[in-house]
Amino acid sequence: MSNTILVILFIVGYAAIALEHPLRVSKTATALLLAVVSWMVLLIIQGGNEIGLLPELSHHLSGIAEIVFFLMGAMTIVELIDTHRGFRVVSNLVKTKNKSSLLWIICFITFFLSAILDNLTTSIVMVSILRKMIDDKKDRMIFASMVIVAANAGGAWSPIGDVTTTMLWIGGQISAMNIIETLFIPSVVSLLIPLIYFSIKMKGEKIAESENDNEIPQPYSAHIFVLGILSLISVPVFKQLTHLPPYMGILLGLSVMWVITEILHSKRERKDLQVASVLGKIDLSSILFFVGILLTVAALQTAGILELTANWLEKTVPNKDIVVTMLGVASSIIDNVPLVAATIGMYPLHVFPMDDKLWEMIAFCAGTGGSLLIIGSAAGVVVMGMENISFGGYLKKITLPVLVGYLAGVGCYLGIYAMMYL
């Protein structure tokens, strides 16, 4: 009965998060409230025994803090690049006016950029670039939708490309080099299927000239772009060499950039281009949402609910490949952060060690499955708002080729795994 209260509370809270826009209540506020109330209920269930509960809370909080510090550092570096108009370096490389060629270029820039930055930031950057290149809203809808697909596929094979892969990496479920080696080809396959489909439909069509590029150049934009990218991609190398956690690597990169930008802009008196100013622009709401969700899932784990769920799944659907593939489809409806957080709690590391097939599939399916619906990923929701893409329009034009790509990617991963280990 006591666990039932926590489950009902989680379902109600989750529904409120999913219905954020109709209810007009921020999902961050709901997640934080859900987290605190869940731990209060857990304390009451245990008869007010805070002595046994507080060490558990502290243990979970230390792991969550690692993710939060990492995200804050990465988001600040990306925002610093954007403030310096550093992403113009990318837009200046794209010259073609052929729709099909442009789609391939945009998708592969997005795919690799997402692996370095993150899928949400990359989507914002690439859609901003598209606005300067394509005036026609119908054309831009297809391009923007494919940016979502490419960003999610690119984030799935990189330890820093998606918050869920970052969670798995920091949690010790996956290693950086292994996830790159095992998921790169399946991620490419999941992108190629819809990309080929839409490029065939666009074959021979040209894009009209656009005159939307009105951005004012900023000093040292190219230098900050290169420095920022190097800071981000050096984090896995830093972890490998020092064995310190990833958030230490990202804080090192941020501190170096902070010192350099202070020196570069001190004489120009451009405080708006310095880190102190940029810190006010990072999306703190998203970070607090992760904190709320992860604390809530931690409460469910402490209560033993996740272990019971894992045992039920084991008996009901013994094939974990099917379970994880279904999890990927579910991530197009339900936020993938709590889904992955729940699976981390359901499957202990001593049973499923680092780089187990289960964790690799979770990283791939949770990352790419979110592209099936426009509301299925943070990147999709943001692009939906930026371009006013309707849920129905995306479902009608984009979902089917993306689903084929997703299933092809899963099949590709299972095929490669069978050849390597079976």
XYZ file of C-alpha atoms in Angstrom:
422
model
C 0.000 0.000 0.000
C 2.820 2.399 0.908
C 4.546 1.875 -2.461
C 1.208 2.377 -4.216
C 1.007 5.934 -2.849
C 4.433 6.744 -4.318
C 3.522 5.205 -7.690
C 0.232 7.156 -7.879
C 2.071 10.326 -6.911
C 4.645 9.714 -9.659
C 1.973 9.034 -12.305
C 0.003 12.179 -11.392
C 3.174 14.284 -11.376
C 4.314 12.798 -14.655
C 0.948 13.532 -16.258
C 1.259 17.150 -15.101
C 4.720 17.346 -16.707
C 3.407 15.888 -19.980
C 0.470 18.342 -19.946
C 2.697 21.334 -19.165
C 1.275 23.563 -21.911
C -2.481 22.896 -21.389
C -2.095 23.255 -17.609
C 0.154 26.327 -17.971
C 2.350 25.085 -15.140
C 6.102 24.783 -15.762
C 7.344 21.195 -15.848
C 10.310 22.349 -13.743
C 8.002 23.503 -10.943
C 6.096 20.201 -11.112
C 9.293 18.124 -11.102
C 10.746 19.927 -8.074
C 7.454 19.675 -6.165
C 7.169 15.990 -7.069
C 10.731 15.358 -5.842
C 10.254 16.967 -2.432
C 6.803 15.430 -1.835
C 8.093 11.962 -2.863
C 10.873 12.091 -0.277
C 8.428 13.420 2.349
C 6.071 10.497 1.662
C 9.025 8.095 1.780
C 10.007 9.501 5.180
C 6.440 9.046 6.486
C 6.327 5.472 5.106
C 9.519 4.653 7.002
C 8.003 5.966 10.238
C 9.959 9.212 10.312
C 13.302 7.404 10.461
C 15.420 10.156 8.927
C 18.642 8.554 10.225
C 18.304 5.706 7.728
C 16.928 7.879 4.922
C 19.255 10.900 4.907
C 22.391 8.926 3.919
C 20.414 7.537 0.942
C 19.356 11.057 -0.074
C 22.940 12.335 0.230
C 24.213 9.415 -1.858
C 21.762 10.134 -4.687
C 22.346 13.880 -4.483
C 26.099 13.493 -4.986
C 25.507 11.651 -8.272
C 22.945 14.223 -9.405
C 25.349 17.067 -8.549
C 27.942 15.607 -10.942
C 25.435 15.789 -13.808
C 24.316 19.305 -12.841
C 27.869 20.709 -12.712
C 28.654 19.075 -16.045
C 25.543 20.513 -17.706
C 26.133 23.985 -16.278
C 29.705 24.023 -17.580
C 28.761 22.709 -21.030
C 25.795 25.079 -21.404
C 27.945 28.071 -20.416
C 30.620 27.188 -22.990
C 28.006 26.800 -25.738
C 26.306 30.065 -24.767
C 29.696 31.812 -24.816
C 30.294 30.584 -28.381
C 26.820 31.725 -29.416
C 27.244 35.168 -27.808
C 30.408 35.633 -29.876
C 28.457 34.596 -33.027
C 30.890 31.695 -33.294
C 28.382 29.472 -35.056
C 28.618 31.734 -38.123
C 31.689 29.629 -38.901
C 29.277 26.766 -39.650
C 26.774 28.813 -41.686
C 29.556 30.338 -43.791
C 30.610 26.858 -44.941
C 27.234 26.142 -46.574
C 26.990 27.622 -50.081
C 24.806 25.251 -52.156
C 21.289 26.187 -53.309
C 20.258 22.653 -54.299
C 17.647 21.454 -51.778
C 18.750 17.832 -51.743
C 22.451 18.697 -51.367
C 21.680 21.283 -48.693
C 19.634 18.734 -46.724
C 22.575 16.303 -46.699
C 25.017 19.037 -45.645
C 22.738 20.399 -42.897
C 21.959 16.928 -41.528
C 25.575 15.805 -41.332
C 26.777 19.081 -39.830
C 23.980 18.684 -37.258
C 24.854 15.013 -36.682
C 28.504 15.691 -35.838
C 27.938 19.038 -34.107
C 25.349 17.395 -31.834
C 27.922 14.820 -30.751
C 30.200 17.643 -29.584
C 27.693 20.148 -28.187
C 24.351 18.518 -27.357
C 21.225 17.831 -29.383
C 19.189 20.685 -27.897
C 21.795 23.401 -28.461
C 22.687 22.064 -31.903
C 19.028 22.140 -32.966
C 18.679 25.772 -31.892
C 21.877 26.719 -33.729
C 21.010 24.857 -36.945
C 17.420 26.138 -37.108
C 18.767 29.661 -36.598
C 21.110 29.056 -39.548
C 18.247 27.629 -41.654
C 16.209 30.781 -41.077
C 18.963 32.769 -42.753
C 19.114 30.396 -45.716
C 15.499 29.333 -46.406
C 12.554 31.730 -46.555
C 9.830 29.247 -47.564
C 8.143 27.913 -44.388
C 7.072 24.591 -45.970
C 10.637 23.835 -47.047
C 11.993 24.934 -43.697
C 9.566 22.616 -41.888
C 11.142 19.564 -43.577
C 14.668 20.848 -42.975
C 13.948 21.740 -39.327
C 12.323 18.339 -38.724
C 15.365 16.583 -40.163
C 17.559 18.716 -37.903
C 15.696 17.152 -34.940
C 16.327 13.640 -36.314
C 20.008 14.346 -37.043
C 20.591 16.025 -33.670
C 19.063 13.137 -31.714
C 20.954 10.546 -33.787
C 24.206 12.478 -33.339
C 23.702 12.774 -29.596
C 23.098 9.045 -29.127
C 26.649 7.887 -29.953
C 28.522 10.540 -27.980
C 28.975 10.628 -24.184
C 28.397 14.403 -24.235
C 25.840 14.596 -27.069
C 22.656 13.877 -25.132
C 21.792 14.294 -21.465
C 20.788 10.612 -21.248
C 24.113 9.342 -22.627
C 25.838 11.804 -20.289
C 23.854 10.337 -17.371
C 24.908 6.817 -18.377
C 28.535 7.893 -18.857
C 28.821 9.733 -15.545
C 26.961 6.897 -13.807
C 29.538 4.370 -15.040
C 27.113 2.410 -17.248
C 29.012 3.235 -20.470
C 32.561 4.265 -21.379
C 33.282 7.050 -23.875
C 35.237 5.123 -26.517
C 33.005 2.056 -26.410
C 29.777 4.010 -26.931
C 31.346 5.835 -29.890
C 32.553 2.574 -31.454
C 29.329 0.601 -30.952
C 26.646 3.211 -31.674
C 28.177 5.329 -34.445
C 27.075 3.091 -37.349
C 23.535 2.385 -35.985
C 23.096 6.138 -35.406
C 24.163 6.887 -38.992
C 21.718 4.248 -40.270
C 18.835 5.722 -38.242
C 19.532 9.097 -39.891
C 20.219 7.820 -43.426
C 16.798 6.202 -43.971
C 14.677 9.384 -43.556
C 17.458 11.495 -45.114
C 17.485 9.436 -48.317
C 13.670 9.489 -48.413
C 13.407 13.289 -48.214
C 16.402 13.981 -50.467
C 14.761 11.876 -53.214
C 11.550 13.897 -52.816
C 13.548 17.145 -53.142
C 15.755 16.038 -56.044
C 16.366 18.816 -58.581
C 14.623 21.545 -56.570
C 16.400 24.840 -55.871
C 16.232 27.192 -52.881
C 15.366 30.834 -53.464
C 17.915 33.447 -52.388
C 17.512 34.557 -48.784
C 18.504 37.913 -47.337
C 17.936 37.169 -43.663
C 21.528 37.197 -42.439
C 21.609 40.415 -40.398
C 23.823 39.312 -37.516
C 26.496 41.776 -36.447
C 29.939 40.090 -36.357
C 31.609 39.934 -32.945
C 35.356 40.108 -32.225
C 37.241 36.808 -31.957
C 34.182 34.773 -33.011
C 36.206 32.116 -34.874
C 38.768 31.884 -32.054
C 36.080 31.367 -29.397
C 34.317 28.798 -31.596
C 37.499 26.714 -31.953
C 38.411 27.102 -28.270
C 34.893 26.136 -27.157
C 34.746 23.046 -29.373
C 38.190 21.958 -28.162
C 37.080 22.441 -24.540
C 34.060 20.187 -25.086
C 35.717 17.380 -27.028
C 38.673 17.271 -24.625
C 36.458 16.196 -21.697
C 36.495 12.436 -22.506
C 40.273 12.664 -23.066
C 40.660 14.441 -19.709
C 38.664 11.689 -17.963
C 40.719 8.967 -19.638
C 44.063 10.552 -18.691
C 43.312 11.747 -15.148
C 40.501 9.358 -14.086
C 38.764 12.395 -12.601
C 34.986 12.699 -13.212
C 33.759 14.484 -16.392
C 32.482 17.551 -14.550
C 36.078 18.348 -13.560
C 37.057 18.312 -17.234
C 34.211 20.612 -18.259
C 34.997 23.004 -15.392
C 38.631 23.074 -16.534
C 37.553 23.989 -20.076
C 35.173 26.665 -18.789
C 37.792 28.196 -16.495
C 40.349 28.390 -19.329
C 37.788 30.069 -21.610
C 36.794 32.418 -18.792
C 40.396 33.587 -18.309
C 40.984 33.998 -22.058
C 37.774 35.983 -22.698
C 38.511 38.234 -19.703
C 41.924 39.039 -21.206
C 40.603 39.468 -24.771
C 37.768 41.830 -23.846
C 39.277 43.751 -20.920
C 40.522 46.622 -23.095
C 37.381 46.702 -25.269
C 35.100 46.928 -22.219
C 32.737 44.333 -23.762
C 31.273 42.899 -20.576
C 28.410 41.364 -22.582
C 30.930 38.960 -24.150
C 32.436 37.844 -20.849
C 31.437 34.719 -18.918
C 29.962 36.678 -15.995
C 27.337 38.087 -18.370
C 26.803 34.813 -20.243
C 26.032 32.917 -17.010
C 22.733 34.783 -16.778
C 21.648 33.364 -20.158
C 22.008 29.635 -19.483
C 18.784 27.647 -19.149
C 18.675 27.150 -15.374
C 15.075 25.928 -15.634
C 16.183 22.844 -17.603
C 18.880 22.060 -15.044
C 16.395 22.283 -12.157
C 14.008 20.033 -14.112
C 16.707 17.351 -14.274
C 17.320 17.753 -10.531
C 13.612 17.306 -9.775
C 13.191 14.265 -12.017
C 16.349 12.537 -10.822
C 15.473 13.107 -7.142
C 11.983 11.692 -7.766
C 13.372 8.590 -9.460
C 15.872 8.258 -6.601
C 12.934 8.154 -4.159
C 11.318 5.353 -6.183
C 14.624 3.476 -6.222
C 15.098 3.869 -2.457
C 11.571 2.517 -1.901
C 12.440 -0.558 -3.993
C 9.798 0.197 -6.643
C 12.238 0.188 -9.570
C 13.603 -3.218 -8.598
C 10.050 -4.608 -8.418
C 9.314 -3.104 -11.859
C 12.458 -4.697 -13.312
C 11.461 -8.093 -11.892
C 7.955 -7.740 -13.360
C 9.371 -6.848 -16.784
C 11.770 -9.795 -16.558
C 8.845 -12.191 -16.101
C 6.438 -10.499 -18.547
C 8.854 -9.704 -21.406
C 12.011 -11.775 -20.837
C 13.678 -10.492 -24.045
C 15.440 -7.278 -23.015
C 16.038 -6.269 -26.651
C 12.264 -5.940 -27.081
C 11.909 -4.108 -23.749
C 14.561 -1.525 -24.648
C 13.213 -1.075 -28.197
C 9.778 -0.400 -26.672
C 11.451 2.014 -24.246
C 12.763 3.949 -27.254
C 9.265 4.219 -28.717
C 7.947 5.264 -25.295
C 10.586 8.009 -25.148
C 8.796 9.734 -28.046
C 5.821 10.258 -25.713
C 7.484 10.342 -22.296
C 10.561 12.436 -21.492
C 13.649 10.239 -21.929
C 15.441 11.664 -18.859
C 13.160 9.977 -16.282
C 12.944 6.863 -18.466
C 16.709 6.430 -18.504
C 16.971 7.427 -14.835
C 14.427 4.704 -14.040
C 16.306 2.038 -16.020
C 19.546 2.958 -14.238
C 17.735 2.288 -10.966
C 16.081 -0.896 -12.261
C 19.205 -2.635 -13.512
C 22.153 -2.593 -11.034
C 25.754 -2.324 -12.268
C 26.865 -5.495 -10.493
C 24.405 -7.464 -12.660
C 24.794 -5.399 -15.855
C 28.377 -4.048 -15.798
C 29.828 -1.115 -17.735
C 29.351 -1.364 -21.533
C 26.847 -4.201 -21.238
C 24.598 -4.658 -24.266
C 21.649 -3.382 -22.197
C 23.258 0.028 -21.578
C 24.348 0.428 -25.198
C 20.820 -0.272 -26.427
C 19.299 2.083 -23.846
C 21.649 4.870 -24.978
C 20.709 4.327 -28.634
C 16.969 3.757 -28.237
C 16.335 6.556 -25.724
C 18.349 8.975 -27.879
C 16.965 8.216 -31.347
C 13.462 7.099 -30.299
C 12.635 10.647 -29.234
C 12.570 11.681 -32.910
C 9.431 9.618 -33.627
C 7.183 12.449 -32.409
C 8.016 16.150 -32.294
C 7.244 16.227 -28.558
C 9.528 13.252 -27.921
C 12.730 15.181 -27.270
C 13.862 18.526 -25.915
C 15.246 19.316 -29.368
C 11.858 18.592 -30.942
C 9.924 20.722 -28.477
C 12.263 23.690 -28.964
C 12.174 23.454 -32.772
C 8.388 23.055 -32.588
C 8.245 26.413 -30.818
C 10.806 28.127 -33.048
C 9.180 27.066 -36.338
C 5.549 26.603 -35.220
C 5.530 23.010 -36.491
C 2.282 21.265 -35.592
C 2.169 17.879 -33.866
C -0.082 16.530 -36.640
C 2.091 17.904 -39.442
C 5.182 16.195 -38.068
C 3.259 12.959 -37.451
C 1.924 12.948 -41.022
C 5.115 13.848 -42.900
C 8.047 12.819 -40.721
C 7.183 10.014 -38.275
C 6.954 7.026 -40.679
C 10.394 7.400 -42.342
C 11.897 8.144 -38.910
C 10.291 4.972 -37.470
C 11.759 2.907 -40.323
C 15.150 4.502 -39.623
C 14.840 3.813 -35.883
C 14.018 0.126 -36.406
C 16.796 -0.156 -39.017
C 19.235 1.325 -36.487
C 18.151 -1.184 -33.818
C 18.525 -4.011 -36.346
C 21.957 -2.701 -37.347
C 23.121 -2.615 -33.714
C 21.851 -6.153 -33.019
C 23.498 -7.406 -36.233
C 26.870 -5.861 -35.352
C 26.617 -7.190 -31.782
C 25.851 -10.706 -33.058
C 28.872 -10.639 -35.391
C 31.206 -9.389 -32.647
C 30.115 -11.407 -29.608
C 27.979 -14.370 -30.677
